[in-house]
Amino acid sequence: MKSTPMHKRIKRHIIGPDHDFFIATSPSLNQVCHEELLSYSLPVKDSEPVPGGVSFKGRLSDCFCANLFLRTANRILMRIDEFKATNFTGLEEKTARIPWELYLQENSRVRVIVSAQKSRLYHKDAIAQRVLSAIHTRVPVSTESLLDQMVFVRGFEDRFTLSLDSSGDLLYKRGVKQHGGKAPLRETLAAAALRLAGYAPEKPLLDPMCGSGTFSLEAAMMAKGIPAGWFRRFAFMDWPAFKNESWEYLKKQEEKRFRVFDHPLIFASDQDENACKTLEKTIADKHLSDVARVDCMDFFALDPSRISHEPGLVALNPPYGLRLKNPNENKLFCEKILRQLLRDYQNWSFILVLPEKNALKILPPGVIHRVLPVFHGGLSVFLIIGKI
Ligand SMILES: C[S@@+](CC[C@H](N)C(=O)[O-])C[C@H]1O[C@@H](n2cnc3c(N)ncnc32)[C@H](O)[C@@H]1O
């Protein structure tokens, strides 16, 4: 970075000091996300799970790394300022005092997202418009630019917190899949499930109703040591404080640690031939074929002992919801799956993502270790972890 007065200000105010960050997660995944954050040994401070996510203090480089590494986070916000405002003049004046030129490139397309509760200012569109025009007094913003930047404004009891989104697209979008599949799991949920089930890359993973392959792709990236955000961009890459050379250096160092497997330990399968073909192509395109393999077959015809002598982890997210019209069909289908697990998967750990818990009654005591209610595709479902 050249040493112009602007660059010096960016260094002193943005790159050098610690900032407050907020990692937004799905409601029940803040604990697992916090554990994940700690597992990367980043030099962050005061990290803790809070409602809706995880907060931490750290430098800008920690925020960049958290975006790159975290598999269970939805997005990461950088707190910019907090102040009291009871009228629009105050809101505008205080917003215009923020040195936006240090945070935003000229002509970014800024979108202001507002939530306001128990505040005298509550009209979201009006707040957004005032904040945008205050930003515009410091740095020209454009409605046509490709540099998309979200600013989050949260008002509560007349106090307003302004944050900059560092992620861009939600982080579950890994830039890996070019396909959607029928009812794909969110990558963040699959990653959380794998963590909670203690997925170990040296043991086999079966994903026998793989669909678009979320469990398998997440596990493959974990096994090879490929960071969650390896294949995508982030909003912070357009910030004036972002240095591409440092980023490329960090990625090069990470790449040196990627692992190569001499035989696959992740086995994805599905009865849907097209889903299998598409997943196979994704695995090949992303150079994951050393660790993951795809076969087209019926789960009920699968004999795990023919795939692996050693028990591992089986992850199942069977179809449910609108496609099974009779609600009892969900339960019967889940029971059929559980019977299959009890018969053929002795000593295997399992992950189940199911719409209801009634079917679980057929499992003997002690088999289930954890049941976590989660939201998935607008439905409330259960993430169940256990061992047969
Ligand atoms: C909810 S989707 C799984 C979505 C997947 N977790 C993902 O992230 O894309 C359920 C999948 O189960 C598959 N399936 C249903 N019955 C099956 C069976 N008997 N054997 C194998 N696959 C089956 C369907 O083809 C579908 O792809």
CSV table of C-alpha atoms and ligand atoms in Angstrom, one decimal, residues 177 180-186 207-215 269-272 275 297-300 316-320 323 333 376, ligand 1:
chain,number,residue,atom,x,y,z
A,177,LYS,CA,-21.8,-26.3,-6.3
A,180,GLY,CA,-29.0,-26.7,-6.5
A,181,GLY,CA,-30.5,-30.2,-6.2
A,182,LYS,CA,-34.0,-31.0,-4.9
A,183,ALA,CA,-33.9,-29.9,-1.3
A,184,PRO,CA,-30.3,-29.2,-0.6
A,185,LEU,CA,-29.1,-28.7,3.0
A,186,ARG,CA,-27.3,-25.5,3.8
A,207,ASP,CA,-23.8,-40.0,2.5
A,208,PRO,CA,-26.3,-42.4,1.1
A,209,MET,CA,-29.1,-40.0,0.2
A,210,CYS,CA,-26.6,-37.4,-1.0
A,211,GLY,CA,-28.8,-35.3,-3.4
A,212,SER,CA,-26.6,-32.4,-4.3
A,213,GLY,CA,-23.9,-33.8,-2.0
A,214,THR,CA,-23.7,-31.1,0.7
A,215,PHE,CA,-22.4,-33.5,3.5
A,269,SER,CA,-24.7,-42.2,-3.2
A,270,ASP,CA,-28.3,-41.6,-4.2
A,271,GLN,CA,-31.0,-43.4,-6.2
A,272,ASP,CA,-31.3,-40.3,-8.5
A,275,ALA,CA,-28.0,-36.0,-8.9
A,297,MET,CA,-27.8,-46.8,-5.7
A,298,ASP,CA,-30.7,-47.3,-3.3
A,299,PHE,CA,-29.9,-46.8,0.4
A,300,PHE,CA,-31.9,-49.9,1.3
A,316,LEU,CA,-28.8,-39.0,6.2
A,317,ASN,CA,-31.1,-36.2,5.2
A,318,PRO,CA,-34.1,-38.1,3.7
A,319,PRO,CA,-36.8,-36.5,1.6
A,320,TYR,CA,-39.7,-35.0,3.6
A,323,ARG,CA,-43.5,-34.4,-1.5
A,333,PHE,CA,-40.1,-43.8,6.1
A,376,HIS,CA,-34.0,-25.7,7.2
B,1,LIG,C1,-33.7,-34.1,1.0
B,1,LIG,S1,-32.8,-34.8,-0.3
B,1,LIG,C2,-31.1,-34.7,0.3
B,1,LIG,C3,-30.5,-33.4,0.1
B,1,LIG,C4,-29.0,-33.4,0.4
B,1,LIG,N1,-28.8,-33.5,1.8
B,1,LIG,C5,-28.4,-32.2,-0.2
B,1,LIG,O1,-27.8,-31.4,0.5
B,1,LIG,O2,-28.6,-31.9,-1.4
B,1,LIG,C6,-33.2,-36.5,-0.2
B,1,LIG,C7,-32.4,-37.3,-1.2
B,1,LIG,O3,-32.7,-38.7,-0.9
B,1,LIG,C8,-32.7,-39.4,-2.1
B,1,LIG,N2,-33.4,-40.7,-1.8
B,1,LIG,C9,-34.7,-40.9,-1.4
B,1,LIG,N3,-34.9,-42.2,-1.2
B,1,LIG,C10,-33.8,-42.8,-1.5
B,1,LIG,C11,-33.3,-44.2,-1.4
B,1,LIG,N4,-34.2,-45.1,-1.1
B,1,LIG,N5,-32.0,-44.5,-1.7
B,1,LIG,C12,-31.2,-43.5,-2.1
B,1,LIG,N6,-31.5,-42.2,-2.1
B,1,LIG,C13,-32.8,-41.9,-1.8
B,1,LIG,C14,-33.5,-38.5,-3.0
B,1,LIG,O4,-33.2,-38.8,-4.4
B,1,LIG,C15,-32.9,-37.1,-2.6
B,1,LIG,O5,-31.8,-36.8,-3.4
